[in-house]
CSV table of C-alpha atoms in Angstrom, one decimal:
chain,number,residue,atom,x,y,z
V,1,UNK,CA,107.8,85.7,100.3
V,2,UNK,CA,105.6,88.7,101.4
V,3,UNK,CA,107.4,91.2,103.7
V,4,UNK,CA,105.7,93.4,106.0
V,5,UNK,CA,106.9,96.9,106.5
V,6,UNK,CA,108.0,98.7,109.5
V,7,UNK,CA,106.9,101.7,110.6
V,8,UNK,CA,110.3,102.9,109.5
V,9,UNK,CA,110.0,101.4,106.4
V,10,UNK,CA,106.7,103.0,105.7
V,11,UNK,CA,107.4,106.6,106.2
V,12,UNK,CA,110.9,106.1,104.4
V,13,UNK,CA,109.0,104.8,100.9
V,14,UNK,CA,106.1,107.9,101.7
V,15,UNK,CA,109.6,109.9,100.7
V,16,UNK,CA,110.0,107.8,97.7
V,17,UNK,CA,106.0,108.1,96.9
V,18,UNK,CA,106.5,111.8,97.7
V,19,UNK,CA,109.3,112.1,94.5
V,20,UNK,CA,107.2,110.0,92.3
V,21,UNK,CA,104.2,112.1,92.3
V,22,UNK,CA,106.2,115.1,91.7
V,23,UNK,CA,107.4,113.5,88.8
V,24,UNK,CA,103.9,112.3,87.2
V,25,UNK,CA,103.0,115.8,87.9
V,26,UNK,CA,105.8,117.1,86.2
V,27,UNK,CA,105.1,115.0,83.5
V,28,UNK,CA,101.4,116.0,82.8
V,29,UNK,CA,102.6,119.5,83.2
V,30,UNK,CA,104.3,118.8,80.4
V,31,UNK,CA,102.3,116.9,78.1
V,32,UNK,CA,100.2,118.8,74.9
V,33,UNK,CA,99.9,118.6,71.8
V,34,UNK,CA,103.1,118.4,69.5
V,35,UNK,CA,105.0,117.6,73.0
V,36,UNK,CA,107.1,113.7,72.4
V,37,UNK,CA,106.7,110.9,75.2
V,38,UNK,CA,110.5,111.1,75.2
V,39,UNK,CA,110.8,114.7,76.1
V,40,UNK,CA,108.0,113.6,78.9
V,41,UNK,CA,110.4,111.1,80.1
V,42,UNK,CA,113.1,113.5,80.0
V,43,UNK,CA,110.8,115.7,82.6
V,44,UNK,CA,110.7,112.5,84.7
V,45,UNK,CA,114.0,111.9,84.8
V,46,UNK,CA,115.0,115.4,85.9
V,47,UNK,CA,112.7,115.0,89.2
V,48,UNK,CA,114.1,111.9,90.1
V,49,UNK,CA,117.7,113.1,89.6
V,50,UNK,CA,117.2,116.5,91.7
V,51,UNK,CA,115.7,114.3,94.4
V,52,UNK,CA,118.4,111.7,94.5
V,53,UNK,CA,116.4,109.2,93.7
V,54,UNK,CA,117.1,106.1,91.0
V,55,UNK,CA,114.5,104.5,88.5
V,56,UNK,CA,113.4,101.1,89.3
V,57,UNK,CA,111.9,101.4,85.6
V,58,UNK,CA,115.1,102.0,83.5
V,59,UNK,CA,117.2,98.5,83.0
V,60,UNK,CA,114.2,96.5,84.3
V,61,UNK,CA,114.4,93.0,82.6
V,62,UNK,CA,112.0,90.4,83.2
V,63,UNK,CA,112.2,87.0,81.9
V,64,UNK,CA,109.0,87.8,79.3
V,65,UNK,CA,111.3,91.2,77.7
V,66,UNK,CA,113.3,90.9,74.7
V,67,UNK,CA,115.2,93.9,75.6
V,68,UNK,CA,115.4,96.0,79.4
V,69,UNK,CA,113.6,98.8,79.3
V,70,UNK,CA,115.1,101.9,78.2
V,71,UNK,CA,113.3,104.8,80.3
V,72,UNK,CA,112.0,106.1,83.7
V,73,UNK,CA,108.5,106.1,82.7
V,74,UNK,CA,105.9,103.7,80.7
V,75,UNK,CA,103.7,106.0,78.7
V,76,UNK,CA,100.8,104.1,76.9
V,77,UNK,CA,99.2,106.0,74.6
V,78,UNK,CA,95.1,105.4,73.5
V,79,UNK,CA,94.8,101.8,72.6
V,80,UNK,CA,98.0,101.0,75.0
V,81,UNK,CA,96.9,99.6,77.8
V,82,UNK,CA,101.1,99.8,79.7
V,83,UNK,CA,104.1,99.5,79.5
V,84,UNK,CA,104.3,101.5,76.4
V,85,UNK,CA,107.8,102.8,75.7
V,86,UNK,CA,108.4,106.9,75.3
V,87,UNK,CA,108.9,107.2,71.4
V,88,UNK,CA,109.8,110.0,69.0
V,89,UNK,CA,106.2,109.9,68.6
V,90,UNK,CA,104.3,113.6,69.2
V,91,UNK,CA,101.3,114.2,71.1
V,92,UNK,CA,98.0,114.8,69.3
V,93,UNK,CA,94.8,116.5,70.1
V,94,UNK,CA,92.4,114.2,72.1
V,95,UNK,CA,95.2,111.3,72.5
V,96,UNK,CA,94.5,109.5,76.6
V,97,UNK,CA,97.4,109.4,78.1
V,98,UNK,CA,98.7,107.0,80.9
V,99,UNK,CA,101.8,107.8,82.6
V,100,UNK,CA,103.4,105.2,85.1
V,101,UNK,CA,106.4,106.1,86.7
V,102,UNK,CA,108.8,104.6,89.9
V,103,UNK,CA,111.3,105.8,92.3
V,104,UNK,CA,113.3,104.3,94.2
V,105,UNK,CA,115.4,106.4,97.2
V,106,UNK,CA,117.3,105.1,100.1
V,107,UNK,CA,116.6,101.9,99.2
V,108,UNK,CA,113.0,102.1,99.2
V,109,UNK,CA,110.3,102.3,96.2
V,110,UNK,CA,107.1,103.4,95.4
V,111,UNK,CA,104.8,103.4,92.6
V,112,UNK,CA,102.0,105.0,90.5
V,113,UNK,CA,100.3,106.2,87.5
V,114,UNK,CA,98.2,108.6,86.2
V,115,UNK,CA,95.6,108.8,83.0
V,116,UNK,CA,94.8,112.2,81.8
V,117,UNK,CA,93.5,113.7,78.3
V,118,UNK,CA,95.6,116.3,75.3
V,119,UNK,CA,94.1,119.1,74.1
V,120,UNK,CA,90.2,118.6,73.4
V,121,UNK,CA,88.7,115.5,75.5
V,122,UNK,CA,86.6,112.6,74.1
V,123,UNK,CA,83.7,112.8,76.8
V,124,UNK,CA,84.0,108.8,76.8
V,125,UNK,CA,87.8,109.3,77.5
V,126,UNK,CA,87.1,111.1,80.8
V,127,UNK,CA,84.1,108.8,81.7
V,128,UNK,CA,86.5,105.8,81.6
V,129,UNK,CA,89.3,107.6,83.2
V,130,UNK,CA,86.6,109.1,86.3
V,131,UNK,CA,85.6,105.2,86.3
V,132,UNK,CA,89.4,103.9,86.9
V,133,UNK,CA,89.8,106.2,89.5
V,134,UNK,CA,86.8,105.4,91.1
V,135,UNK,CA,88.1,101.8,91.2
V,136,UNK,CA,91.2,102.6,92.5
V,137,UNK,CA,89.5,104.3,95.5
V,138,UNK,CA,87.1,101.4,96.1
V,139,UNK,CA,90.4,99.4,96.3
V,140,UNK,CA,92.3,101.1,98.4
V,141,UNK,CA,89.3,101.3,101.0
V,142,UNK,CA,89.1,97.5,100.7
V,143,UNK,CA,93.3,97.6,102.1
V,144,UNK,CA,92.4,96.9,105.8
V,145,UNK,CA,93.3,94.0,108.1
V,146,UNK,CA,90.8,91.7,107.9
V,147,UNK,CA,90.5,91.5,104.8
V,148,UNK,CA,92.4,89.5,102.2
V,149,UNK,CA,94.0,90.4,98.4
V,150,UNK,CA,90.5,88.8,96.9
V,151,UNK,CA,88.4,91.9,98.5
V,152,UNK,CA,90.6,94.4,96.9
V,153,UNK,CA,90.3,92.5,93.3
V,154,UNK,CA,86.6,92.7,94.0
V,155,UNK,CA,86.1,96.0,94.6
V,156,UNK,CA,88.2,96.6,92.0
V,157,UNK,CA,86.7,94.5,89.6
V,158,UNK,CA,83.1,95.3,90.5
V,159,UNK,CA,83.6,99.2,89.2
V,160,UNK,CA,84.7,97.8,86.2
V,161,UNK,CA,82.0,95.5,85.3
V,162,UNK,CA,79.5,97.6,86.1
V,163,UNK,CA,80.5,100.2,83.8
V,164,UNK,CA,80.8,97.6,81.3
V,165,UNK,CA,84.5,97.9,80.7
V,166,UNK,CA,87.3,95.2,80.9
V,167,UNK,CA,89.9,94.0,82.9
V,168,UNK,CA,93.0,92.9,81.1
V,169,UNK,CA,93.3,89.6,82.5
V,170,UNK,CA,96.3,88.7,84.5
V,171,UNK,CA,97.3,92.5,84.9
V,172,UNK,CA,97.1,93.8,88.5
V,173,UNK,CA,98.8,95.1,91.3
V,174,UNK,CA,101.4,94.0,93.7
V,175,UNK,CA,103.5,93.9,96.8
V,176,UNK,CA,106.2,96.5,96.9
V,177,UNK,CA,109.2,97.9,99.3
V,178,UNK,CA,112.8,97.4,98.8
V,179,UNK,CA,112.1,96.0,95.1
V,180,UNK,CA,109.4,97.5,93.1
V,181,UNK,CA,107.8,94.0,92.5
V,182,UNK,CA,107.0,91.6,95.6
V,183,UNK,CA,104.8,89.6,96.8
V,184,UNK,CA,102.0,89.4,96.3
V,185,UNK,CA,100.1,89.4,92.8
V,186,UNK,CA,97.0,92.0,93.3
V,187,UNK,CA,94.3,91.0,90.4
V,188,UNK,CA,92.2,93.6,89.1
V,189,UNK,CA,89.4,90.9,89.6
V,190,UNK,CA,88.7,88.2,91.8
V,191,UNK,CA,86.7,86.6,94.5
V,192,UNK,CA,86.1,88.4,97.9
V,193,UNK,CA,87.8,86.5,101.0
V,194,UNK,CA,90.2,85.0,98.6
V,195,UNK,CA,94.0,85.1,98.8
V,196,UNK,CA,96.8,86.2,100.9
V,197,UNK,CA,95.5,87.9,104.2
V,198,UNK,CA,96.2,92.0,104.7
V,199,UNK,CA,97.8,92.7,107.7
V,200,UNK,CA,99.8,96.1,109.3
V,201,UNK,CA,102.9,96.9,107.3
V,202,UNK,CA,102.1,94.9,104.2
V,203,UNK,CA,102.5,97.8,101.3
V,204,UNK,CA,100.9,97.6,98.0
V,205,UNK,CA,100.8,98.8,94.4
V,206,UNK,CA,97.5,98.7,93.4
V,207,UNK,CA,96.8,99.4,89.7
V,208,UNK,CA,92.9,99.1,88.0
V,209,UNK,CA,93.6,99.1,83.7
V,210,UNK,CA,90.4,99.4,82.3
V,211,UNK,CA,89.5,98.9,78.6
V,212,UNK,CA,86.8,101.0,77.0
V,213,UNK,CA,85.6,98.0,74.8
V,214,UNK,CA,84.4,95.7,77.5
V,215,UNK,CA,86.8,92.7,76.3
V,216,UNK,CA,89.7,91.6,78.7
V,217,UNK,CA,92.2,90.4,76.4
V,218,UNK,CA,95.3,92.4,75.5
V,219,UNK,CA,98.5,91.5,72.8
V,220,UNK,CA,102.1,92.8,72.5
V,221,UNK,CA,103.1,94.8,70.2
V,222,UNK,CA,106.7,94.3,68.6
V,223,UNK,CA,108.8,96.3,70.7
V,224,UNK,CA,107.7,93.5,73.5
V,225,UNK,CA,106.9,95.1,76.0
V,226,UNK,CA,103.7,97.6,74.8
V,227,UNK,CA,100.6,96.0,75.9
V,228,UNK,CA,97.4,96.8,73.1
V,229,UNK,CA,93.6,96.2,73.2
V,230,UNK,CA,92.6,93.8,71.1
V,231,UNK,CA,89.6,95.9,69.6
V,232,UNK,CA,91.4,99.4,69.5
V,233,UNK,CA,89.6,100.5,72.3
V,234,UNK,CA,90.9,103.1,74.9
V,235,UNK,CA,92.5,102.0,78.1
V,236,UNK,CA,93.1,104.0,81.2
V,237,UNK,CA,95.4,103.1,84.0
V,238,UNK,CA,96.1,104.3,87.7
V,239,UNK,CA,97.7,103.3,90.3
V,240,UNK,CA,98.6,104.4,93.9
V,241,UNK,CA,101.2,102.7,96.7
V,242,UNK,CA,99.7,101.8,99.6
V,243,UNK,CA,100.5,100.8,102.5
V,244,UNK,CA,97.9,98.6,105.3
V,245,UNK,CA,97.9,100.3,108.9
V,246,UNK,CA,96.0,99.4,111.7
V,247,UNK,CA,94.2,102.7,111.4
V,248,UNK,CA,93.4,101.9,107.7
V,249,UNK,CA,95.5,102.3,104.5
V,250,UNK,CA,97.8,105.2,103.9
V,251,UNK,CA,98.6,106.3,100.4
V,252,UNK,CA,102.1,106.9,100.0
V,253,UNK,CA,102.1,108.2,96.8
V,254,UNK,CA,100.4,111.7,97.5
V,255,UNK,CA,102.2,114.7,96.9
């Protein structure tokens, strides 16, 4: 069932967006080289816990996951596409980093990521990271009423394509508010004026993954829950809460 939020709702998750992009920030802050992904989850958990907020992350279980997952924030390194789980492992020189964090405060959540390079960038790394940003944009413009969840896949999709990069396929986006997934499933790809119609008060994750190596398939690695290329190439993935407004959609996930 797809909620739509009130006005009230909307401004008490923009507080919840507010604490998770202090967090990613934190958490980029942070990252370099010889720096672990646990000690950036450690960062995250810090600005959640000053701000009185919880982690819709840690102890999330769905029916796919062998075991609930044990931090605040996925951090999928290079080849990881999400959902990666903050290791012992140290940050090297070049690695592409995509953070993805939640927060969830007064009963509210919001949610978002961030891709960003350590220590000397690969030129291609920043091209495909400038490129899922610029899809992201193109899909949150698409988030008026009027329009339907196809036109935001398509927009998002199209950037992709173009640049000849893939779309891990059935990865996307998704309806958010008191749970940090709802209804409905966003695609990454799709047919314009297709799906479920956007209308005031409907709130949104939306989320682009792009792999460098043009192929859309993706496996799991053993921990079940990190989500690889299937070439080795580089992913990048961002993501932004937003919310549709009858004066056009409102990113809650700002700072």
């Amino acid at each position: 069932m797809v909620e739509l939020k009130t006005d009230a709702a909307v401004e008490a998750m923009r507080e919840a967006g507010r604490v998770v992009a202090r967090a990613l920030a934190a958490v980029e802050g942070a990252a370099a080289v010889g720096v672990t992904l646990r000690e950036l989850d450690e960062v995250a958990r810090a600005v959640l816990a000053d701000a009185g907020a919880r982690s819709p992350f840690l102890g999330y279980r769905p029916s796919y996951a062998p075991i609930p997952f044990p931090a605040v924030i996925c951090a999928s390194v290079n080849d990881a596409v999400v959902h990666g789980i903050p290791s012992r492992d140290r940050l090297r020189d070049g690695d592409l980093v995509s953070i993805d964090c939640g927060a969830l405060l007064d009963g509210w959540a919001a949610d978002a990521a961030v891709s960003f390079t350590v220590g000397t960038p690969r030129p291609a790394d920043l091209a495909l990271i400038d490129t899922t940003r610029r899809a992201l944009d193109a899909g949150i413009a698409a988030a008026v009423p009027g329009n339907r969840v196809g036109d935001i896949a398509h927009a998002i999709g199209a950037v992709a394509r173009e640049a000849g990069y893939g779309v891990p396929a059935d990865l996307g986006g998704h309806g958010i508010g008191r749970r940090m997934h709802e209804d409905p499933h966003v695609p990454n790809r799709g047919r314009p004026g297709r799906g479920f119609p956007l209308r005031p008060g409907l709130v949104l994750a939306l989320e682009p993954m792009f792999t460098a190596g043009g192929r859309d398939g993706y496996h799991t690695a053993d921990d079940g829950w990190t989500l690889h290329t299937v070439d080795g190439s580089r992913a990048a993935h961002v993501e932004h809460t937003v919310a549709v407004t009858a004066d056009g959609p409102r990113v809650l996930t700002l700072p």
